[in-house]
Amino acid sequence: MHQAAKSALCRKICVVSGTRADYGILKETLQKIKASASLELQLVATGSHLSETHGSTINEIKQDGFEVPYNVEIGLNCDSPEGISSSMAKAQAGFSS
């Protein structure tokens, strides 16, 4: 069923993935949601999935056949307390928009 037609009839399930590790755990569940006639998957990529330094693993998600319509860039430049606080602020702003 086409995604637009499906969305009118389905419950939307939003899943957020930020790392290769959590994606690996979520992958089977994501496949089941995607295959369901009564559910619509909304996938959000953030964190290291969007970082070239960490391998741009969003490409792996796309290669597995998932659409990733939402990206929340949080910047993973520094692991100091200030850098972590900055990333958290960017995440909060990104998810609220």
Coordinates of C-alpha atoms in Angstrom, one line a residue:
M1 CA 0.0 0.0 0.0
H2 CA 1.3 3.5 -0.8
Q3 CA 2.6 5.3 2.3
A4 CA 0.1 8.3 1.8
A5 CA -2.9 6.0 1.6
K6 CA -1.6 3.9 4.4
S7 CA -1.2 6.8 6.7
A8 CA -4.9 7.7 6.6
L9 CA -5.7 4.2 8.0
C10 CA -2.9 3.5 10.4
R11 CA -1.4 4.3 13.8
K12 CA 1.9 6.1 13.5
I13 CA 4.8 4.7 15.3
C14 CA 7.8 7.1 15.7
V15 CA 11.2 5.4 16.4
V16 CA 14.3 7.4 17.2
S17 CA 17.7 5.9 16.5
G18 CA 21.0 7.6 17.3
T19 CA 23.7 4.8 17.0
R20 CA 24.5 1.7 15.1
A21 CA 24.1 -0.2 18.3
D22 CA 20.5 0.8 19.0
Y23 CA 19.6 0.4 15.3
G24 CA 20.8 -3.2 15.4
I25 CA 18.5 -3.8 18.4
L26 CA 15.6 -2.0 16.7
K27 CA 16.0 -3.4 13.2
E28 CA 13.7 -6.4 13.5
T29 CA 11.0 -4.3 15.2
L30 CA 11.3 -1.6 12.5
Q31 CA 10.9 -4.3 9.8
K32 CA 7.7 -5.6 11.5
I33 CA 6.2 -2.1 11.9
K34 CA 7.0 -1.3 8.2
A35 CA 5.4 -4.6 7.1
S36 CA 2.2 -4.1 9.2
A37 CA -0.9 -3.0 7.4
S38 CA -2.1 -1.2 10.5
L39 CA 1.0 0.7 11.5
E40 CA 3.0 3.5 9.8
L41 CA 6.7 3.8 10.7
Q42 CA 8.1 7.3 11.2
L43 CA 11.9 6.9 11.6
V44 CA 14.1 9.7 13.1
A45 CA 17.9 9.5 12.7
T46 CA 20.1 11.5 15.0
G47 CA 23.5 11.2 16.8
S48 CA 26.2 9.2 15.1
H49 CA 24.0 8.2 12.2
L50 CA 24.5 11.7 10.9
S51 CA 28.1 12.0 11.7
E52 CA 30.8 11.5 9.0
T53 CA 33.3 10.9 11.8
H54 CA 31.2 7.9 13.0
G55 CA 30.6 6.5 9.5
S56 CA 27.3 8.2 8.4
T57 CA 25.5 5.1 9.4
I58 CA 22.2 6.6 8.2
N59 CA 23.3 5.1 4.8
E60 CA 23.0 1.6 6.4
I61 CA 19.5 2.3 7.5
K62 CA 18.6 3.4 4.0
Q63 CA 20.3 0.4 2.4
D64 CA 18.1 -1.8 4.6
G65 CA 15.1 -0.3 2.8
F66 CA 13.9 2.2 5.4
E67 CA 12.9 5.7 4.6
V68 CA 14.4 8.2 7.0
P69 CA 12.3 11.4 6.6
Y70 CA 13.4 13.0 9.8
N71 CA 16.9 13.9 10.9
V72 CA 17.9 15.7 14.1
E73 CA 21.4 17.0 13.9
I74 CA 22.9 17.3 17.4
G75 CA 26.6 17.8 16.8
L76 CA 29.0 15.3 18.3
N77 CA 32.1 17.4 18.3
C78 CA 33.2 17.2 21.9
D79 CA 32.6 14.9 24.9
S80 CA 33.4 17.6 27.5
P81 CA 30.5 18.6 29.9
E82 CA 30.0 21.7 27.8
G83 CA 30.0 19.8 24.5
I84 CA 27.5 17.3 25.8
S85 CA 25.3 20.1 27.1
S86 CA 25.5 21.7 23.7
S87 CA 24.5 18.5 22.0
M88 CA 21.6 18.0 24.4
A89 CA 20.4 21.5 23.7
K90 CA 20.6 21.0 19.9
A91 CA 18.7 17.7 20.3
Q92 CA 15.9 19.3 22.3
A93 CA 15.6 22.1 19.8
G94 CA 15.6 19.7 16.9
F95 CA 12.9 17.5 18.4
S96 CA 10.7 20.5 19.2
S97 CA 10.7 21.8 15.7

